Amino acid sequence: MASIPWNNAIIRGFMVKEVSLRRQISDAIAACEDKKAEEVRGLEMDRKSGAFTDYFLICSGTNPRQVQAISDAVAERLGKGGLRPTHIEGYKQAEWVLLDYVDFVVHVFSEKARKFYNRERLWKSAAAMTGEERRASLVKQRAAGGARVRRRKP
């Protein structure tokens, strides 16, 4: 069977999108951590699960003001790169704020709401990563010539 010349371009396009997506998720994780979010977890959804997005980012705040501050920090950091959420829910109540970026969704919970809804259990087939594991993965990618990791000041 003859090779189709545009296949390599399509594959490269998917790879570039994936690297860009991982960079955006890394930026969102950093924004959460900058606002002292608790239990920051990234979930890479199993493609066979029928999930409507590729990744979930889940974290908790200790009070409504912190939940809103974390949400604001994520939106601001990603907004600097030109990325805006297509939908935001729950901001005023600040029990569970959802920021939908299509390829990934950020969930910022109060501690009580996170325990009640238990998204990690619901999506247990997803590959889970903490913020530290995510940074380590990105550092490995960078060493292999993949995504660049932005270093944060201590």
PDB file of C-alpha atoms in Angstrom:
ATOM      1  CA  MET A   1       0.000   0.000   0.000  1.00  0.00           C
ATOM      2  CA  ALA A   2       1.373   3.428  -0.972  1.00  0.00           C
ATOM      3  CA  SER A   3       2.144   5.947   1.737  1.00  0.00           C
ATOM      4  CA  ILE A   4      -0.011   9.070   1.753  1.00  0.00           C
ATOM      5  CA  PRO A   5       2.289  12.129   1.978  1.00  0.00           C
ATOM      6  CA  TRP A   6       0.089  14.163   4.309  1.00  0.00           C
ATOM      7  CA  ASN A   7       0.033  11.471   7.021  1.00  0.00           C
ATOM      8  CA  ASN A   8       3.274  12.735   8.561  1.00  0.00           C
ATOM      9  CA  ALA A   9       1.940  16.299   8.653  1.00  0.00           C
ATOM     10  CA  ILE A  10      -1.217  15.131  10.414  1.00  0.00           C
ATOM     11  CA  ILE A  11       0.780  13.126  12.946  1.00  0.00           C
ATOM     12  CA  ARG A  12       3.088  16.102  13.593  1.00  0.00           C
ATOM     13  CA  GLY A  13       0.000  18.306  14.036  1.00  0.00           C
ATOM     14  CA  PHE A  14      -1.398  15.966  16.692  1.00  0.00           C
ATOM     15  CA  MET A  15       1.957  15.866  18.459  1.00  0.00           C
ATOM     16  CA  VAL A  16       2.224  19.670  18.474  1.00  0.00           C
ATOM     17  CA  LYS A  17      -1.331  19.930  19.826  1.00  0.00           C
ATOM     18  CA  GLU A  18      -0.574  17.400  22.575  1.00  0.00           C
ATOM     19  CA  VAL A  19       2.602  19.236  23.622  1.00  0.00           C
ATOM     20  CA  SER A  20       0.719  22.548  23.633  1.00  0.00           C
ATOM     21  CA  LEU A  21      -2.127  20.995  25.630  1.00  0.00           C
ATOM     22  CA  ARG A  22       0.260  19.569  28.209  1.00  0.00           C
ATOM     23  CA  ARG A  23       1.927  22.963  28.527  1.00  0.00           C
ATOM     24  CA  GLN A  24      -1.470  24.575  29.158  1.00  0.00           C
ATOM     25  CA  ILE A  25      -2.296  21.980  31.804  1.00  0.00           C
ATOM     26  CA  SER A  26       1.099  22.527  33.412  1.00  0.00           C
ATOM     27  CA  ASP A  27       0.383  26.283  33.510  1.00  0.00           C
ATOM     28  CA  ALA A  28      -3.025  25.613  35.087  1.00  0.00           C
ATOM     29  CA  ILE A  29      -1.417  23.364  37.722  1.00  0.00           C
ATOM     30  CA  ALA A  30       1.168  26.053  38.496  1.00  0.00           C
ATOM     31  CA  ALA A  31      -1.614  28.653  38.886  1.00  0.00           C
ATOM     32  CA  CYS A  32      -3.457  26.360  41.321  1.00  0.00           C
ATOM     33  CA  GLU A  33      -0.316  25.757  43.336  1.00  0.00           C
ATOM     34  CA  ASP A  34       0.516  29.482  43.397  1.00  0.00           C
ATOM     35  CA  LYS A  35      -2.804  30.044  45.194  1.00  0.00           C
ATOM     36  CA  LYS A  36      -2.085  27.192  47.621  1.00  0.00           C
ATOM     37  CA  ALA A  37      -4.679  24.804  46.204  1.00  0.00           C
ATOM     38  CA  GLU A  38      -4.817  21.485  47.997  1.00  0.00           C
ATOM     39  CA  GLU A  39      -4.646  17.988  46.484  1.00  0.00           C
ATOM     40  CA  VAL A  40      -3.977  19.119  42.915  1.00  0.00           C
ATOM     41  CA  ARG A  41      -4.595  16.141  40.617  1.00  0.00           C
ATOM     42  CA  GLY A  42      -4.557  15.767  36.877  1.00  0.00           C
ATOM     43  CA  LEU A  43      -6.608  13.000  35.290  1.00  0.00           C
ATOM     44  CA  GLU A  44      -5.802  11.888  31.766  1.00  0.00           C
ATOM     45  CA  MET A  45      -9.042  10.427  30.535  1.00  0.00           C
ATOM     46  CA  ASP A  46      -9.073   7.003  28.928  1.00  0.00           C
ATOM     47  CA  ARG A  47      -9.948   7.554  25.271  1.00  0.00           C
ATOM     48  CA  LYS A  48     -12.290   4.536  25.416  1.00  0.00           C
ATOM     49  CA  SER A  49     -14.250   5.913  28.386  1.00  0.00           C
ATOM     50  CA  GLY A  50     -16.440   8.173  26.270  1.00  0.00           C
ATOM     51  CA  ALA A  51     -15.343  11.244  28.243  1.00  0.00           C
ATOM     52  CA  PHE A  52     -16.121  14.591  26.661  1.00  0.00           C
ATOM     53  CA  THR A  53     -12.611  15.952  27.314  1.00  0.00           C
ATOM     54  CA  ASP A  54      -9.031  14.684  27.331  1.00  0.00           C
ATOM     55  CA  TYR A  55      -8.000  15.831  30.826  1.00  0.00           C
ATOM     56  CA  PHE A  56      -9.510  16.908  34.121  1.00  0.00           C
ATOM     57  CA  LEU A  57      -7.589  19.057  36.571  1.00  0.00           C
ATOM     58  CA  ILE A  58      -9.020  18.806  40.084  1.00  0.00           C
ATOM     59  CA  CYS A  59      -8.047  20.746  43.202  1.00  0.00           C
ATOM     60  CA  SER A  60      -9.516  22.080  46.431  1.00  0.00           C
ATOM     61  CA  GLY A  61      -9.652  25.364  48.279  1.00  0.00           C
ATOM     62  CA  THR A  62     -10.261  25.715  51.993  1.00  0.00           C
ATOM     63  CA  ASN A  63     -12.872  28.502  51.738  1.00  0.00           C
ATOM     64  CA  PRO A  64     -15.026  30.236  49.087  1.00  0.00           C
ATOM     65  CA  ARG A  65     -12.585  33.125  48.621  1.00  0.00           C
ATOM     66  CA  GLN A  66      -9.711  30.741  47.978  1.00  0.00           C
ATOM     67  CA  VAL A  67     -11.826  28.679  45.529  1.00  0.00           C
ATOM     68  CA  GLN A  68     -12.535  31.890  43.588  1.00  0.00           C
ATOM     69  CA  ALA A  69      -8.890  33.030  43.812  1.00  0.00           C
ATOM     70  CA  ILE A  70      -7.687  29.694  42.401  1.00  0.00           C
ATOM     71  CA  SER A  71     -10.224  29.923  39.563  1.00  0.00           C
ATOM     72  CA  ASP A  72      -9.177  33.508  38.833  1.00  0.00           C
ATOM     73  CA  ALA A  73      -5.488  32.545  38.816  1.00  0.00           C
ATOM     74  CA  VAL A  74      -6.063  29.706  36.325  1.00  0.00           C
ATOM     75  CA  ALA A  75      -8.137  31.918  34.014  1.00  0.00           C
ATOM     76  CA  GLU A  76      -5.594  34.747  34.228  1.00  0.00           C
ATOM     77  CA  ARG A  77      -2.535  32.578  33.587  1.00  0.00           C
ATOM     78  CA  LEU A  78      -4.083  30.749  30.650  1.00  0.00           C
ATOM     79  CA  GLY A  79      -5.573  34.007  29.372  1.00  0.00           C
ATOM     80  CA  LYS A  80      -2.064  35.449  29.027  1.00  0.00           C
ATOM     81  CA  GLY A  81      -1.460  32.752  26.429  1.00  0.00           C
ATOM     82  CA  GLY A  82      -4.690  33.644  24.629  1.00  0.00           C
ATOM     83  CA  LEU A  83      -6.709  30.736  26.027  1.00  0.00           C
ATOM     84  CA  ARG A  84     -10.142  31.537  27.427  1.00  0.00           C
ATOM     85  CA  PRO A  85     -12.622  29.111  28.990  1.00  0.00           C
ATOM     86  CA  THR A  86     -15.611  28.363  26.802  1.00  0.00           C
ATOM     87  CA  HIS A  87     -17.777  28.043  29.897  1.00  0.00           C
ATOM     88  CA  ILE A  88     -17.544  28.830  33.623  1.00  0.00           C
ATOM     89  CA  GLU A  89     -19.958  27.463  36.222  1.00  0.00           C
ATOM     90  CA  GLY A  90     -20.339  27.861  39.973  1.00  0.00           C
ATOM     91  CA  TYR A  91     -18.127  30.917  40.471  1.00  0.00           C
ATOM     92  CA  LYS A  92     -20.567  32.892  42.665  1.00  0.00           C
ATOM     93  CA  GLN A  93     -21.363  29.963  44.964  1.00  0.00           C
ATOM     94  CA  ALA A  94     -17.684  28.936  45.083  1.00  0.00           C
ATOM     95  CA  GLU A  95     -18.440  25.369  46.167  1.00  0.00           C
ATOM     96  CA  TRP A  96     -17.463  23.857  42.816  1.00  0.00           C
ATOM     97  CA  VAL A  97     -16.115  26.085  40.069  1.00  0.00           C
ATOM     98  CA  LEU A  98     -15.808  24.510  36.628  1.00  0.00           C
ATOM     99  CA  LEU A  99     -13.631  26.101  33.910  1.00  0.00           C
ATOM    100  CA  ASP A 100     -14.169  24.391  30.558  1.00  0.00           C
ATOM    101  CA  TYR A 101     -11.298  24.711  28.083  1.00  0.00           C
ATOM    102  CA  VAL A 102     -12.733  21.987  25.767  1.00  0.00           C
ATOM    103  CA  ASP A 103      -9.586  19.774  25.686  1.00  0.00           C
ATOM    104  CA  PHE A 104      -9.390  19.932  29.468  1.00  0.00           C
ATOM    105  CA  VAL A 105     -11.687  20.961  32.306  1.00  0.00           C
ATOM    106  CA  VAL A 106     -10.544  22.530  35.577  1.00  0.00           C
ATOM    107  CA  HIS A 107     -12.598  21.684  38.682  1.00  0.00           C
ATOM    108  CA  VAL A 108     -11.952  23.789  41.800  1.00  0.00           C
ATOM    109  CA  PHE A 109     -13.844  22.379  44.774  1.00  0.00           C
ATOM    110  CA  SER A 110     -14.427  23.322  48.362  1.00  0.00           C
ATOM    111  CA  GLU A 111     -13.178  20.514  50.607  1.00  0.00           C
ATOM    112  CA  LYS A 112     -16.746  19.437  51.415  1.00  0.00           C
ATOM    113  CA  ALA A 113     -17.894  19.394  47.766  1.00  0.00           C
ATOM    114  CA  ARG A 114     -14.819  17.468  46.680  1.00  0.00           C
ATOM    115  CA  LYS A 115     -15.484  14.707  49.188  1.00  0.00           C
ATOM    116  CA  PHE A 116     -19.159  14.580  48.232  1.00  0.00           C
ATOM    117  CA  TYR A 117     -18.727  14.460  44.425  1.00  0.00           C
ATOM    118  CA  ASN A 118     -15.503  12.398  44.482  1.00  0.00           C
ATOM    119  CA  ARG A 119     -14.592  12.912  40.801  1.00  0.00           C
ATOM    120  CA  GLU A 120     -11.480  10.752  41.141  1.00  0.00           C
ATOM    121  CA  ARG A 121     -13.639   7.738  42.001  1.00  0.00           C
ATOM    122  CA  LEU A 122     -16.079   8.485  39.192  1.00  0.00           C
ATOM    123  CA  TRP A 123     -13.254   8.563  36.630  1.00  0.00           C
ATOM    124  CA  LYS A 124     -11.152   5.799  38.196  1.00  0.00           C
ATOM    125  CA  SER A 125     -10.106   4.515  34.745  1.00  0.00           C
ATOM    126  CA  ALA A 126      -8.237   7.794  34.167  1.00  0.00           C
ATOM    127  CA  ALA A 127      -4.475   7.967  34.658  1.00  0.00           C
ATOM    128  CA  ALA A 128      -4.029  10.166  37.742  1.00  0.00           C
ATOM    129  CA  MET A 129      -1.090  12.468  38.340  1.00  0.00           C
ATOM    130  CA  THR A 130      -0.296  14.875  41.152  1.00  0.00           C
ATOM    131  CA  GLY A 131       1.255  18.247  40.426  1.00  0.00           C
ATOM    132  CA  GLU A 132       4.701  16.884  41.323  1.00  0.00           C
ATOM    133  CA  GLU A 133       4.295  13.848  39.041  1.00  0.00           C
ATOM    134  CA  ARG A 134       3.118  16.131  36.221  1.00  0.00           C
ATOM    135  CA  ARG A 135       6.174  18.390  36.562  1.00  0.00           C
ATOM    136  CA  ALA A 136       8.475  15.354  36.622  1.00  0.00           C
ATOM    137  CA  SER A 137       6.820  14.045  33.459  1.00  0.00           C
ATOM    138  CA  LEU A 138       7.279  17.400  31.712  1.00  0.00           C
ATOM    139  CA  VAL A 139      10.936  17.556  32.771  1.00  0.00           C
ATOM    140  CA  LYS A 140      11.456  14.099  31.205  1.00  0.00           C
ATOM    141  CA  GLN A 141       9.738  15.280  28.009  1.00  0.00           C
ATOM    142  CA  ARG A 142      11.964  18.327  27.877  1.00  0.00           C
ATOM    143  CA  ALA A 143      15.083  16.202  28.323  1.00  0.00           C
ATOM    144  CA  ALA A 144      13.862  14.030  25.448  1.00  0.00           C
ATOM    145  CA  GLY A 145      13.331  17.123  23.281  1.00  0.00           C
ATOM    146  CA  GLY A 146       9.591  17.481  23.927  1.00  0.00           C
ATOM    147  CA  ALA A 147       7.662  20.171  25.788  1.00  0.00           C
ATOM    148  CA  ARG A 148       9.478  23.035  27.441  1.00  0.00           C
ATOM    149  CA  VAL A 149       9.047  23.464  31.174  1.00  0.00           C
ATOM    150  CA  ARG A 150       8.778  26.950  32.601  1.00  0.00           C
ATOM    151  CA  ARG A 151      10.785  27.230  35.789  1.00  0.00           C
ATOM    152  CA  ARG A 152       9.126  28.962  38.704  1.00  0.00           C
ATOM    153  CA  LYS A 153      10.876  31.063  41.287  1.00  0.00           C
ATOM    154  CA  PRO A 154      11.062  29.334  44.687  1.00  0.00           C
TER     155      PRO A 154
END
